[in-house]
Structures are given as structure tokens and as C-alpha cells.
Amino acid sequence: EVQLVESGGGLVQPGRSLRLSCTTSGFTFGDYAMSWVRQAPGKGLEWITFIRSKAFGGTKEYAASVNGRFTISRDDSKSIAYLQMNSLKTEDTAVYYCTRGSSPDYSDYWGQGTLVTVSS
Amino acid sequence: QSALTQPASVSGSPGQSITISCTGTSNDVGAYNYVSWYQQHPGKAPKLMIYDVSNRPSGVSNRFSGSKSGNTASLTISGLQAEDESDYYCSSYTSSSNVVFGGGTKLTVL
């Protein structure tokens, strides 16, 4: 069974950093692109980043709203994806979902999400 | 990158068919056959319903279908059921190698 479990969310002050983890099981992690999608309270979905599989160069892309502040990475030996979030802003408050896709353009499995609240 | 445009809400009666539109530009929806659709029930993670414009993942009912014409993609749900009441989001790969979502559509089954 494919499983994605996010962790690392919580309350953080503006300007601080947080690292989210996405621990996966049930599939060959290295064969898939991994993405992070967020959803602010009461709002719609917002794609923020993906990382391709190493077979496709392991390249990364970012939404303009997080480019330069957030970094996605992957550890294929541990089947974990990470999202390092720096210089957090109040508008980064959201549920962050980790997702898997055969290609970056769609997500066929999603985690349950982890809430990040940026507030003083 | 602006969000794709979806109607805020649609409604239909059980057994009817409804269509949700998703309008983008020649840099996203119109550029590739990489449009996907997600269903999200309140408090739950989204679920993939359609990928690459018209492909259904295993386990998704064939009452759900997708299409595209120019810069507009569509999701059609036939034989509406009460359990279809949910929020629906489209997304598209873009010419900037990003992904963009629509604002979401709330489907009400009357």
C-alpha cells in the first residue's frame, strides 16, 4: 500500500525556519517525482515545488511565491522527501501536502498533510 | 503564473450530468496535454480523478471524464451521485516547468 506521511509542521515565528519531512512506503521511491502542495485555511490548492526522479535529472522547480526561500530535496536511500522552509512569512500558513507523481504534472498519491502556522 | 479559472460553484440533481470548466492560457492548458483534476472532500487530502486531460486512474469511476479544447479543459461527471458533492480542482503543467492550480469549484448535488 502506498503511504506518504508528512511531519515537522507546527507553530513558528515569522522569519524563522522549519523543515518538513515526507516519509514514504509501498513503492519504489526513486522512480517517482515528488511535490509539495499547500492549502491556506479556507483557500484553494497552491503548488509550490517538485523534484524529478534521478532518472530525469533530479531537477527542481519552484513557484515564484517560495523561490529562494524554500528548498526541496530527496533521500532515495531513505524514501523521504524534504521541504526546507526559510524566512517564513505569515502568508505561508497552510496545510502542506506531500505528493507523488509518475511525472511532475500530476499527483496520484497524497499525504494527509501537516499544518504550518506562521505567527508571532 | 496566474491561477487557472474555474467557476466558483456548480450544481446538479442526482442522475444528471455536470461539466466544470478550467480556463488557462497558451502557456499552460493550451500548451500541453498535462491537465489533471482532483476531488477534495472537507478536511481530506485531494484525490486524483483525471490526469493528462482524459485518463482515469485505476479505481476512479467511469462517470468521470475529461477533455480539452484550446485553452479550456473540462471535467464531466455523469449520473451525479450524492457522494460526488465536493470541491474540484484542475491543474496544468506550464511552459515555465511549473504547475498551476485552478481556484476550485464547489459541486453541490441538489
PDB file of C-alpha atoms in Angstrom, chain A residues 20-89:
ATOM      1  CA  LEU A  20       9.054  19.234   6.706  1.00  0.00           C
ATOM      2  CA  SER A  21       9.609  15.554   6.033  1.00  0.00           C
ATOM      3  CA  CYS A  22       7.582  13.189   3.882  1.00  0.00           C
ATOM      4  CA  THR A  23       8.217   9.578   4.816  1.00  0.00           C
ATOM      5  CA  THR A  24       7.005   7.136   2.200  1.00  0.00           C
ATOM      6  CA  SER A  25       6.470   3.413   1.792  1.00  0.00           C
ATOM      7  CA  GLY A  26       4.833   0.938  -0.523  1.00  0.00           C
ATOM      8  CA  PHE A  27       6.551   1.962  -3.759  1.00  0.00           C
ATOM      9  CA  THR A  28       9.996   2.434  -5.292  1.00  0.00           C
ATOM     10  CA  PHE A  29      10.581   5.989  -4.131  1.00  0.00           C
ATOM     11  CA  GLY A  30      13.419   6.711  -6.539  1.00  0.00           C
ATOM     12  CA  ASP A  31      11.223   6.094  -9.574  1.00  0.00           C
ATOM     13  CA  TYR A  32       8.874   8.989  -8.855  1.00  0.00           C
ATOM     14  CA  ALA A  33       8.738  12.762  -8.854  1.00  0.00           C
ATOM     15  CA  MET A  34       7.796  14.252  -5.508  1.00  0.00           C
ATOM     16  CA  SER A  35       5.939  17.504  -4.969  1.00  0.00           C
ATOM     17  CA  TRP A  36       4.702  19.760  -2.205  1.00  0.00           C
ATOM     18  CA  VAL A  37       1.320  21.438  -2.467  1.00  0.00           C
ATOM     19  CA  ARG A  38      -0.135  23.719   0.176  1.00  0.00           C
ATOM     20  CA  GLN A  39      -3.586  24.935   1.112  1.00  0.00           C
ATOM     21  CA  ALA A  40      -4.129  28.040   3.228  1.00  0.00           C
ATOM     22  CA  PRO A  41      -7.091  27.870   5.617  1.00  0.00           C
ATOM     23  CA  GLY A  42     -10.330  28.063   3.640  1.00  0.00           C
ATOM     24  CA  LYS A  43      -8.457  28.559   0.367  1.00  0.00           C
ATOM     25  CA  GLY A  44      -7.589  26.537  -2.709  1.00  0.00           C
ATOM     26  CA  LEU A  45      -4.611  24.410  -3.589  1.00  0.00           C
ATOM     27  CA  GLU A  46      -1.275  26.001  -4.418  1.00  0.00           C
ATOM     28  CA  TRP A  47       1.589  24.059  -5.997  1.00  0.00           C
ATOM     29  CA  ILE A  48       4.898  25.132  -4.534  1.00  0.00           C
ATOM     30  CA  THR A  49       7.624  22.766  -5.710  1.00  0.00           C
ATOM     31  CA  PHE A  50       8.586  19.436  -7.238  1.00  0.00           C
ATOM     32  CA  ILE A  51      11.721  17.379  -7.651  1.00  0.00           C
ATOM     33  CA  ARG A  52      12.080  14.941 -10.528  1.00  0.00           C
ATOM     34  CA  SER A  53      13.433  11.448 -10.107  1.00  0.00           C
ATOM     35  CA  LYS A  54      17.152  10.975 -10.646  1.00  0.00           C
ATOM     36  CA  ALA A  55      16.354   9.238 -13.939  1.00  0.00           C
ATOM     37  CA  PHE A  56      15.116  12.640 -15.101  1.00  0.00           C
ATOM     38  CA  GLY A  57      17.991  14.553 -13.609  1.00  0.00           C
ATOM     39  CA  GLY A  58      16.562  15.160 -10.145  1.00  0.00           C
ATOM     40  CA  THR A  59      15.847  18.724 -11.200  1.00  0.00           C
ATOM     41  CA  LYS A  60      13.724  21.026  -9.059  1.00  0.00           C
ATOM     42  CA  GLU A  61      11.190  23.709  -9.818  1.00  0.00           C
ATOM     43  CA  TYR A  62       9.611  26.274  -7.522  1.00  0.00           C
ATOM     44  CA  ALA A  63       6.626  28.579  -7.514  1.00  0.00           C
ATOM     45  CA  ALA A  64       7.530  32.250  -7.543  1.00  0.00           C
ATOM     46  CA  SER A  65       5.970  32.679  -4.094  1.00  0.00           C
ATOM     47  CA  VAL A  66       8.587  30.446  -2.446  1.00  0.00           C
ATOM     48  CA  ASN A  67      11.541  30.596  -4.838  1.00  0.00           C
ATOM     49  CA  GLY A  68      14.694  31.494  -2.968  1.00  0.00           C
ATOM     50  CA  ARG A  69      13.167  30.697   0.445  1.00  0.00           C
ATOM     51  CA  PHE A  70      12.106  27.049   0.160  1.00  0.00           C
ATOM     52  CA  THR A  71      14.243  24.089  -0.903  1.00  0.00           C
ATOM     53  CA  ILE A  72      13.016  20.633  -1.839  1.00  0.00           C
ATOM     54  CA  SER A  73      15.287  17.615  -1.563  1.00  0.00           C
ATOM     55  CA  ARG A  74      15.053  13.857  -1.556  1.00  0.00           C
ATOM     56  CA  ASP A  75      16.882  10.949   0.020  1.00  0.00           C
ATOM     57  CA  ASP A  76      16.195   7.950  -2.173  1.00  0.00           C
ATOM     58  CA  SER A  77      18.026   5.621   0.250  1.00  0.00           C
ATOM     59  CA  LYS A  78      15.513   6.503   2.972  1.00  0.00           C
ATOM     60  CA  SER A  79      12.452   7.087   0.735  1.00  0.00           C
ATOM     61  CA  ILE A  80      11.982  10.529   2.240  1.00  0.00           C
ATOM     62  CA  ALA A  81      11.314  13.908   0.658  1.00  0.00           C
ATOM     63  CA  TYR A  82      12.032  17.138   2.482  1.00  0.00           C
ATOM     64  CA  LEU A  83      10.923  20.730   2.315  1.00  0.00           C
ATOM     65  CA  GLN A  84      13.242  23.240   3.956  1.00  0.00           C
ATOM     66  CA  MET A  85      11.365  26.475   4.560  1.00  0.00           C
ATOM     67  CA  ASN A  86      13.361  29.598   5.438  1.00  0.00           C
ATOM     68  CA  SER A  87      12.358  33.217   6.046  1.00  0.00           C
ATOM     69  CA  LEU A  88       8.812  32.159   6.754  1.00  0.00           C
ATOM     70  CA  LYS A  89       6.023  34.686   6.351  1.00  0.00           C
TER      71      LYS A  89
END
